[in-house]
Short mmCIF file of C-alpha atoms and ligand atoms in Angstrom, two decimals:
data_model
loop_
_atom_site.label_atom_id
_atom_site.label_comp_id
_atom_site.label_asym_id
_atom_site.label_seq_id
_atom_site.Cartn_x
_atom_site.Cartn_y
_atom_site.Cartn_z
CA UNK A 1 -27.05 -150.04 119.48
CA UNK A 2 -25.35 -146.74 118.62
CA UNK A 3 -22.33 -145.50 120.52
CA UNK A 4 -23.46 -141.91 120.21
CA UNK A 5 -24.37 -141.35 123.84
CA UNK A 6 -25.69 -137.84 123.33
CA UNK A 7 -28.33 -139.09 120.91
CA UNK A 8 -30.75 -140.16 123.64
CA UNK A 9 -32.09 -143.56 124.59
CA UNK A 10 -34.19 -144.17 121.47
CA UNK A 11 -31.22 -143.91 119.10
CA UNK A 12 -29.00 -145.83 121.48
CA UNK A 13 -31.34 -148.74 122.08
CA UNK A 14 -33.47 -148.54 118.94
CA UNK A 15 -33.35 -152.33 118.35
CA UNK A 16 -34.84 -152.95 121.78
CA UNK A 17 -37.64 -150.40 121.65
CA UNK A 18 -40.97 -150.29 119.78
CA UNK A 19 -39.87 -147.77 117.12
CA UNK A 20 -39.47 -147.97 113.35
CA UNK A 21 -37.43 -145.89 110.91
CA UNK A 22 -40.44 -143.60 110.45
CA UNK A 23 -41.08 -142.90 114.14
CA UNK A 24 -40.33 -139.22 114.79
CA UNK A 25 -37.76 -139.09 117.60
CA UNK A 26 -38.41 -136.43 120.22
CA UNK A 27 -35.29 -136.34 122.37
CA UNK A 28 -33.46 -134.04 124.74
CA UNK A 29 -30.41 -136.31 124.98
CA UNK A 30 -31.71 -138.29 127.95
CA UNK A 31 -30.01 -141.32 129.50
CA UNK A 32 -26.32 -142.19 129.87
CA UNK A 33 -26.40 -141.05 133.49
CA UNK A 34 -23.45 -141.68 135.81
CA UNK A 35 -23.09 -144.82 137.91
CA UNK A 36 -21.07 -143.55 140.86
CA UNK A 37 -19.27 -145.73 143.39
CA UNK A 38 -20.08 -144.49 146.89
CA UNK A 39 -17.08 -144.97 149.13
CA UNK A 40 -18.97 -143.86 152.22
CA UNK A 41 -21.87 -146.25 151.72
CA UNK A 42 -19.58 -149.09 150.65
CA UNK A 43 -17.55 -148.70 153.81
CA UNK A 44 -20.63 -148.49 156.01
CA UNK A 45 -22.36 -151.54 154.51
CA UNK A 46 -19.41 -153.74 153.51
CA UNK A 47 -20.82 -153.99 149.99
CA UNK A 48 -19.81 -152.32 146.72
CA UNK A 49 -22.47 -149.63 146.50
CA UNK A 50 -23.13 -147.80 143.25
CA UNK A 51 -25.50 -144.88 142.79
CA UNK A 52 -27.32 -144.46 139.47
CA UNK A 53 -27.72 -140.70 139.35
CA UNK A 54 -30.91 -140.29 137.34
CA UNK A 55 -31.23 -136.68 138.47
CA UNK A 56 -28.81 -135.87 135.66
CA UNK A 57 -31.38 -136.50 132.94
CA UNK A 58 -32.42 -133.37 130.97
CA UNK A 59 -35.34 -132.38 133.20
CA UNK A 60 -33.70 -133.72 136.34
CA UNK A 61 -35.43 -137.08 136.76
CA UNK A 62 -35.67 -140.61 135.35
CA UNK A 63 -39.03 -139.74 133.79
CA UNK A 64 -37.24 -138.45 130.68
CA UNK A 65 -36.32 -141.98 129.57
CA UNK A 66 -39.97 -142.93 129.37
CA UNK A 67 -41.17 -139.56 128.15
CA UNK A 68 -38.94 -139.46 125.06
CA UNK A 69 -40.62 -142.65 123.86
CA UNK A 70 -44.16 -141.83 125.02
CA UNK A 71 -44.11 -138.42 123.32
CA UNK A 72 -42.44 -139.75 120.16
CA UNK A 73 -45.12 -142.43 119.88
CA UNK A 74 -47.89 -139.91 120.59
CA UNK A 75 -46.57 -137.75 117.76
CA UNK A 76 -46.32 -140.76 115.47
CA UNK A 77 -49.94 -141.65 116.26
CA UNK A 78 -51.09 -138.14 115.37
CA UNK A 79 -51.99 -136.93 118.87
CA UNK A 80 -52.41 -133.19 119.35
CA UNK A 81 -51.94 -133.21 123.08
CA UNK A 82 -50.59 -135.21 125.99
CA UNK A 83 -51.99 -135.34 129.50
CA UNK A 84 -50.73 -136.62 132.83
CA UNK A 85 -51.37 -136.65 136.54
CA UNK A 86 -48.25 -136.03 138.54
CA UNK A 87 -46.55 -135.52 141.86
CA UNK A 88 -44.30 -133.18 139.84
CA UNK A 89 -41.56 -134.90 137.88
CA UNK A 90 -43.76 -136.54 135.28
CA UNK A 91 -45.34 -133.17 134.59
CA UNK A 92 -41.96 -131.43 134.26
CA UNK A 93 -40.80 -134.09 131.83
CA UNK A 94 -44.05 -134.25 129.85
CA UNK A 95 -44.07 -130.45 129.56
CA UNK A 96 -40.52 -130.34 128.21
CA UNK A 97 -40.91 -133.15 125.67
CA UNK A 98 -44.33 -131.87 124.55
CA UNK A 99 -42.82 -128.42 124.02
CA UNK A 100 -40.05 -129.98 121.94
CA UNK A 101 -42.64 -131.88 119.88
CA UNK A 102 -44.99 -128.92 119.50
CA UNK A 103 -47.78 -130.69 121.39
CA UNK A 104 -50.14 -129.27 123.98
CA UNK A 105 -49.45 -130.60 127.49
CA UNK A 106 -52.13 -130.77 130.17
CA UNK A 107 -51.26 -131.58 133.77
CA UNK A 108 -53.22 -132.37 136.93
CA UNK A 109 -51.33 -132.07 140.21
CA UNK A 110 -52.29 -132.28 143.90
CA UNK A 111 -52.51 -128.73 145.24
CA UNK A 112 -49.84 -127.92 147.82
CA UNK A 113 -47.80 -131.11 147.40
CA UNK A 114 -45.59 -130.48 144.39
CA UNK A 115 -42.02 -129.30 144.94
CA UNK A 116 -41.37 -125.81 143.62
CA UNK A 117 -38.76 -126.68 140.98
CA UNK A 118 -41.10 -129.17 139.30
CA UNK A 119 -43.96 -126.71 139.16
CA UNK A 120 -41.66 -124.06 137.69
CA UNK A 121 -40.51 -126.48 135.00
CA UNK A 122 -44.00 -127.51 133.91
CA UNK A 123 -45.14 -123.89 133.75
CA UNK A 124 -42.14 -122.45 131.91
CA UNK A 125 -42.44 -125.15 129.22
CA UNK A 126 -46.00 -123.99 128.63
CA UNK A 127 -48.00 -126.83 130.17
CA UNK A 128 -51.57 -126.13 131.22
CA UNK A 129 -51.33 -126.96 134.89
CA UNK A 130 -54.41 -127.52 137.04
CA UNK A 131 -53.96 -127.95 140.78
CA UNK A 132 -56.74 -130.13 142.12
CA UNK A 133 -58.12 -130.47 145.61
CA UNK A 134 -57.16 -134.09 145.85
CA UNK A 135 -54.10 -136.32 145.92
CA UNK A 136 -52.18 -137.97 143.06
CA UNK A 137 -54.44 -141.03 143.01
CA UNK A 138 -57.51 -138.87 142.47
CA UNK A 139 -55.66 -136.85 139.81
CA UNK A 140 -54.73 -140.03 137.94
CA UNK A 141 -58.31 -141.28 137.92
CA UNK A 142 -59.51 -137.95 136.48
CA UNK A 143 -56.68 -137.85 133.97
CA UNK A 144 -57.59 -141.27 132.61
CA UNK A 145 -61.11 -139.92 131.98
CA UNK A 146 -59.73 -136.90 130.13
CA UNK A 147 -57.55 -139.13 127.96
CA UNK A 148 -60.53 -141.29 127.01
CA UNK A 149 -61.93 -138.55 124.83
CA UNK A 150 -60.36 -137.01 121.73
CA UNK A 151 -56.79 -137.16 120.49
CA UNK A 152 -55.13 -136.80 123.85
CA UNK A 153 -52.46 -139.31 124.83
CA UNK A 154 -52.03 -140.30 128.46
CA UNK A 155 -48.32 -140.20 129.33
CA UNK A 156 -48.40 -141.59 132.86
CA UNK A 157 -46.55 -144.87 133.33
CA UNK A 158 -49.74 -146.84 132.60
CA UNK A 159 -48.74 -145.94 129.03
CA UNK A 160 -46.54 -148.96 128.13
CA UNK A 161 -44.12 -146.78 126.15
CA UNK A 162 -43.07 -145.13 129.39
CA UNK A 163 -42.04 -148.51 130.81
CA UNK A 164 -40.22 -149.42 127.60
CA UNK A 165 -38.17 -146.22 127.70
CA UNK A 166 -37.39 -146.49 131.40
CA UNK A 167 -36.11 -150.06 131.10
CA UNK A 168 -33.03 -148.64 129.31
CA UNK A 169 -31.58 -147.59 132.67
CA UNK A 170 -31.16 -151.30 133.49
CA UNK A 171 -29.33 -151.75 130.18
CA UNK A 172 -26.91 -148.97 131.14
CA UNK A 173 -26.23 -150.49 134.56
CA UNK A 174 -25.55 -153.91 133.05
CA UNK A 175 -23.26 -152.34 130.48
CA UNK A 176 -21.33 -150.34 133.08
CA UNK A 177 -20.87 -153.26 135.49
CA UNK A 178 -20.41 -155.97 132.86
CA UNK A 179 -23.53 -157.72 134.21
CA UNK A 180 -26.41 -157.18 136.59
CA UNK A 181 -25.76 -156.18 140.22
CA UNK A 182 -26.62 -158.58 143.03
CA UNK A 183 -29.12 -156.19 144.60
CA UNK A 184 -31.16 -153.40 143.02
CA UNK A 185 -32.63 -150.84 145.43
CA UNK A 186 -35.20 -148.32 144.28
CA UNK A 187 -37.81 -145.85 145.58
CA UNK A 188 -41.38 -146.88 144.78
CA UNK A 189 -44.37 -144.60 144.26
CA UNK A 190 -46.67 -145.46 141.39
CA UNK A 191 -44.42 -148.52 140.82
CA UNK A 192 -43.77 -147.91 137.12
CA UNK A 193 -40.02 -147.62 137.54
CA UNK A 194 -39.45 -150.88 139.45
CA UNK A 195 -41.60 -152.57 136.79
CA UNK A 196 -39.46 -151.02 134.04
CA UNK A 197 -36.10 -151.95 135.58
CA UNK A 198 -37.20 -155.53 136.07
CA UNK A 199 -38.22 -155.71 132.40
CA UNK A 200 -34.86 -154.23 131.43
CA UNK A 201 -32.87 -156.72 133.49
CA UNK A 202 -34.85 -159.65 132.11
CA UNK A 203 -34.28 -158.49 128.54
CA UNK A 204 -30.58 -157.96 129.23
CA UNK A 205 -30.46 -161.58 130.38
CA UNK A 206 -32.30 -162.76 127.25
CA UNK A 207 -29.90 -161.02 124.85
CA UNK A 208 -26.85 -162.19 126.80
CA UNK A 209 -25.64 -158.85 128.22
CA UNK A 210 -25.88 -160.34 131.69
CA UNK A 211 -25.88 -163.85 133.08
CA UNK A 212 -27.99 -162.95 136.09
CA UNK A 213 -30.78 -160.67 137.24
CA UNK A 214 -30.72 -158.81 140.56
CA UNK A 215 -33.00 -159.15 143.57
CA UNK A 216 -35.33 -156.16 143.34
CA UNK A 217 -35.88 -154.27 146.60
CA UNK A 218 -38.33 -151.37 146.53
CA UNK A 219 -38.89 -148.76 149.22
CA UNK A 220 -42.04 -146.78 149.91
CA UNK A 221 -42.42 -143.97 152.43
CA UNK A 222 -43.95 -145.20 155.67
CA UNK A 223 -47.00 -142.92 155.36
CA UNK A 224 -47.58 -144.01 151.76
CA UNK A 225 -46.80 -147.71 151.76
CA UNK A 226 -49.79 -149.53 150.24
CA UNK A 227 -47.72 -152.32 148.69
CA UNK A 228 -46.10 -153.05 152.05
CA UNK A 229 -49.39 -153.20 153.92
CA UNK A 230 -51.32 -154.77 151.03
CA UNK A 231 -54.00 -152.10 151.26
CA UNK A 232 -54.56 -148.84 149.36
CA UNK A 233 -53.91 -145.75 151.49
CA UNK A 234 -56.69 -143.16 151.21
CA UNK A 235 -54.62 -140.27 152.54
CA UNK A 236 -50.94 -140.92 151.87
CA UNK A 237 -48.52 -138.69 153.69
CA UNK A 238 -44.75 -138.13 153.50
CA UNK A 239 -42.25 -135.31 153.06
CA UNK A 240 -41.07 -137.21 149.97
CA UNK A 241 -43.88 -135.71 147.89
CA UNK A 242 -42.77 -137.49 144.69
CA UNK A 243 -43.85 -140.82 146.19
CA UNK A 244 -46.90 -139.58 148.07
CA UNK A 245 -49.11 -142.18 146.40
CA UNK A 246 -51.72 -144.42 148.01
CA UNK A 247 -52.84 -146.68 145.17
CA UNK A 248 -50.02 -147.42 142.70
CA UNK A 249 -51.07 -148.01 139.11
CA UNK A 250 -48.32 -150.60 138.56
CA UNK A 251 -48.90 -152.44 141.83
CA UNK A 252 -48.96 -155.78 139.99
CA UNK A 253 -45.75 -155.00 138.15
CA UNK A 254 -44.00 -154.33 141.46
CA UNK A 255 -45.30 -157.57 142.96
CA UNK A 256 -44.16 -159.51 139.93
CA UNK A 257 -40.65 -157.97 140.04
CA UNK A 258 -40.31 -158.71 143.73
CA UNK A 259 -41.62 -162.27 143.71
CA UNK A 260 -39.77 -163.31 140.55
CA UNK A 261 -36.47 -161.85 141.79
CA UNK A 262 -36.73 -162.88 145.43
CA UNK A 263 -36.80 -159.24 146.49
CA UNK A 264 -39.00 -157.18 148.78
CA UNK A 265 -40.99 -153.99 149.19
CA UNK A 266 -40.44 -152.28 152.55
CA UNK A 267 -41.18 -148.95 154.16
CA UNK A 268 -38.73 -146.26 155.24
CA UNK A 269 -39.74 -143.42 157.57
CA UNK A 270 -39.43 -139.72 156.78
CA UNK A 271 -36.56 -139.30 159.29
CA UNK A 272 -34.74 -142.24 157.64
CA UNK A 273 -35.30 -140.69 154.21
CA UNK A 274 -33.93 -137.35 155.40
CA UNK A 275 -30.92 -138.97 157.06
CA UNK A 276 -30.03 -140.60 153.75
CA UNK A 277 -30.71 -137.30 151.95
CA UNK A 278 -28.19 -135.36 154.06
CA UNK A 279 -25.71 -138.23 153.95
CA UNK A 280 -25.75 -138.17 150.15
CA UNK A 281 -25.39 -134.39 150.15
CA UNK A 282 -22.33 -134.76 152.38
CA UNK A 283 -20.80 -136.92 149.61
CA UNK A 284 -21.51 -134.19 147.02
CA UNK A 285 -24.63 -135.85 145.63
CA UNK A 286 -27.76 -133.73 145.67
CA UNK A 287 -31.05 -135.58 145.26
CA UNK A 288 -34.65 -134.86 146.10
CA UNK A 289 -36.00 -136.58 149.23
CA UNK A 290 -37.91 -139.38 147.44
CA UNK A 291 -34.70 -140.41 145.70
CA UNK A 292 -32.93 -141.08 148.95
CA UNK A 293 -35.53 -143.71 149.90
CA UNK A 294 -33.31 -146.26 148.12
CA UNK A 295 -30.32 -145.33 150.27
CA UNK A 296 -32.47 -145.20 153.41
CA UNK A 297 -33.53 -148.74 152.47
CA UNK A 298 -29.91 -149.79 151.99
CA UNK A 299 -28.98 -148.57 155.46
CA UNK A 300 -31.95 -150.37 156.97
CA UNK A 301 -31.12 -153.63 155.18
CA UNK A 302 -27.51 -153.28 156.24
CA UNK A 303 -28.49 -152.75 159.89
CA UNK A 304 -30.64 -155.90 159.61
CA UNK A 305 -27.60 -157.79 158.20
CA UNK A 306 -29.37 -158.32 154.90
CA UNK A 307 -26.51 -157.05 152.71
CA UNK A 308 -23.94 -159.79 151.95
CA UNK A 309 -20.31 -158.67 152.32
CA UNK A 310 -18.78 -157.59 149.03
CA UNK A 311 -22.07 -157.76 147.10
CA UNK A 312 -22.58 -155.36 144.23
CA UNK A 313 -25.51 -153.09 145.07
CA UNK A 314 -27.08 -150.41 142.89
CA UNK A 315 -29.24 -147.71 144.48
CA UNK A 316 -31.33 -145.66 142.09
CA UNK A 317 -31.34 -141.90 142.73
CA UNK A 318 -34.42 -140.88 140.82
CA UNK A 319 -34.50 -137.07 140.89
CA UNK A 320 -32.21 -134.05 141.33
CA UNK A 321 -32.03 -132.10 144.58
CA UNK A 322 -32.72 -128.80 142.84
CA UNK A 323 -36.28 -129.99 142.31
CA UNK A 324 -37.05 -129.25 145.95
CA UNK A 325 -34.96 -126.26 147.09
CA UNK A 326 -37.26 -125.60 150.02
CA UNK A 327 -36.43 -128.96 151.59
CA UNK A 328 -32.71 -128.36 151.12
CA UNK A 329 -32.90 -124.98 152.82
CA UNK A 330 -34.92 -126.45 155.68
CA UNK A 331 -32.33 -129.20 156.24
CA UNK A 332 -29.13 -127.19 155.70
CA UNK A 333 -27.25 -124.92 158.12
CA UNK A 334 -28.24 -121.25 158.10
CA UNK A 335 -26.50 -118.62 156.01
CA UNK A 336 -24.26 -116.16 157.79
CA UNK A 337 -24.22 -112.40 157.42
CA UNK A 338 -21.43 -109.89 157.67
CA UNK A 339 -20.56 -106.39 156.50
CA UNK A 340 -18.30 -106.28 153.42
CA UNK A 341 -15.14 -106.23 155.54
CA UNK A 342 -12.52 -108.92 155.95
CA UNK A 343 -12.34 -109.24 159.73
CA UNK A 344 -16.03 -109.91 160.43
CA UNK A 345 -16.16 -112.23 157.41
CA UNK A 346 -13.16 -114.18 158.76
CA UNK A 347 -14.88 -114.33 162.14
CA UNK A 348 -18.03 -115.74 160.61
CA UNK A 349 -16.17 -118.32 158.54
CA UNK A 350 -14.13 -119.43 161.52
CA UNK A 351 -11.16 -120.12 159.28
CA UNK A 352 -8.30 -118.62 161.32
N1 F0G B 1 -38.65 -140.82 142.66
C1 F0G B 1 -39.07 -139.68 142.10
C2 F0G B 1 -38.17 -138.50 142.17
C3 F0G B 1 -40.33 -139.63 141.45
O1 F0G B 1 -40.72 -138.49 140.90
C4 F0G B 1 -41.14 -140.77 141.43
C5 F0G B 1 -42.46 -140.74 140.82
C6 F0G B 1 -40.65 -141.93 142.03
C7 F0G B 1 -39.41 -141.92 142.63
C8 F0G B 1 -41.41 -143.20 142.04
O2 F0G B 1 -41.41 -143.79 140.78
O3 F0G B 1 -43.86 -143.88 140.47
O4 F0G B 1 -42.33 -145.19 139.00
O5 F0G B 1 -42.64 -145.84 141.38
N2 F0G B 1 -43.03 -139.69 140.40
C9 F0G B 1 -44.30 -139.63 139.66
C10 F0G B 1 -44.55 -138.24 139.14
C11 F0G B 1 -45.43 -140.26 140.34
O6 F0G B 1 -45.71 -137.88 138.92
O7 F0G B 1 -43.60 -137.50 138.92
P1 F0G B 1 -42.63 -144.75 140.37
#
């Protein structure tokens, strides 16, 4: 392990990742994100609630941890291009790391359901973006077909290097807390991330960084909750577009994490997600709606008396609020207008 935190997760956790001294490292300095104590949520739930702010990765989401490794390995294997299906963040991350590596990046996204910031990122980094008339699940099926031919590497989380990279977030949590938390709460879409964290916690236990592993609790949006209902959802629907997924690729990984850790997968409604979203914003923490599913889940568990007093809880905040400016503007108070004169401005501000 290197102490150089700006070097990215491959340099930092090289001994725990499938790289050799000849693997070209494509990094944007991802990882080492803050673990913030939330006083508001701790008070409300009676637990010690920490927020892992993954929106502070280079492209604004946790995807960068997996993408640095997936793109480095693609380059090492001699690929000329990478391809992914995405609800937005994977494409933004793939586009950035592919640009850094000098690789072509192809992206399939569901038309009309990708937040503006994510689309802007993928396009400005030069990705070839195709909006399809179908949801993420359809896009992923088509993308797998595209990756079957030629020297194109699939960089969705079905690529095991993505999971390997993303597990490093669990290492960071264990390092920051001096061991694993009691509960780990996380939004679930395609279920790669819950799979990755569980792998990370288990490995941290094996190497002696922690004496325990947490109970893993995942949260899907009510209109896109196939793991909760046990049945694929043909037309998933939620304002949390990042997790608008009806047939998760890592379904088994999620089930394994939950059953081995005595955890659960539950649903949170769009109003519950948005309540958590504005609550976090009122504490100075700006996330995209899907990210606040973990906090919505925390509040629900707390109301159901499922959070033991004083327990250490980590909620994962997966993506930055700037990804989805339209949602923020829709939820926030209106702007005020005034002529450029002090009195009417004072009136508007209501500060006297
Ligand atoms: N939160 C955000 C902000 C996401 O972008 C995603 C997934 C998730 C949570 C769920 O993570 O899929 O590993 O269970 N976004 C993918 C994408 C699907 O294409 O950007 P998961």
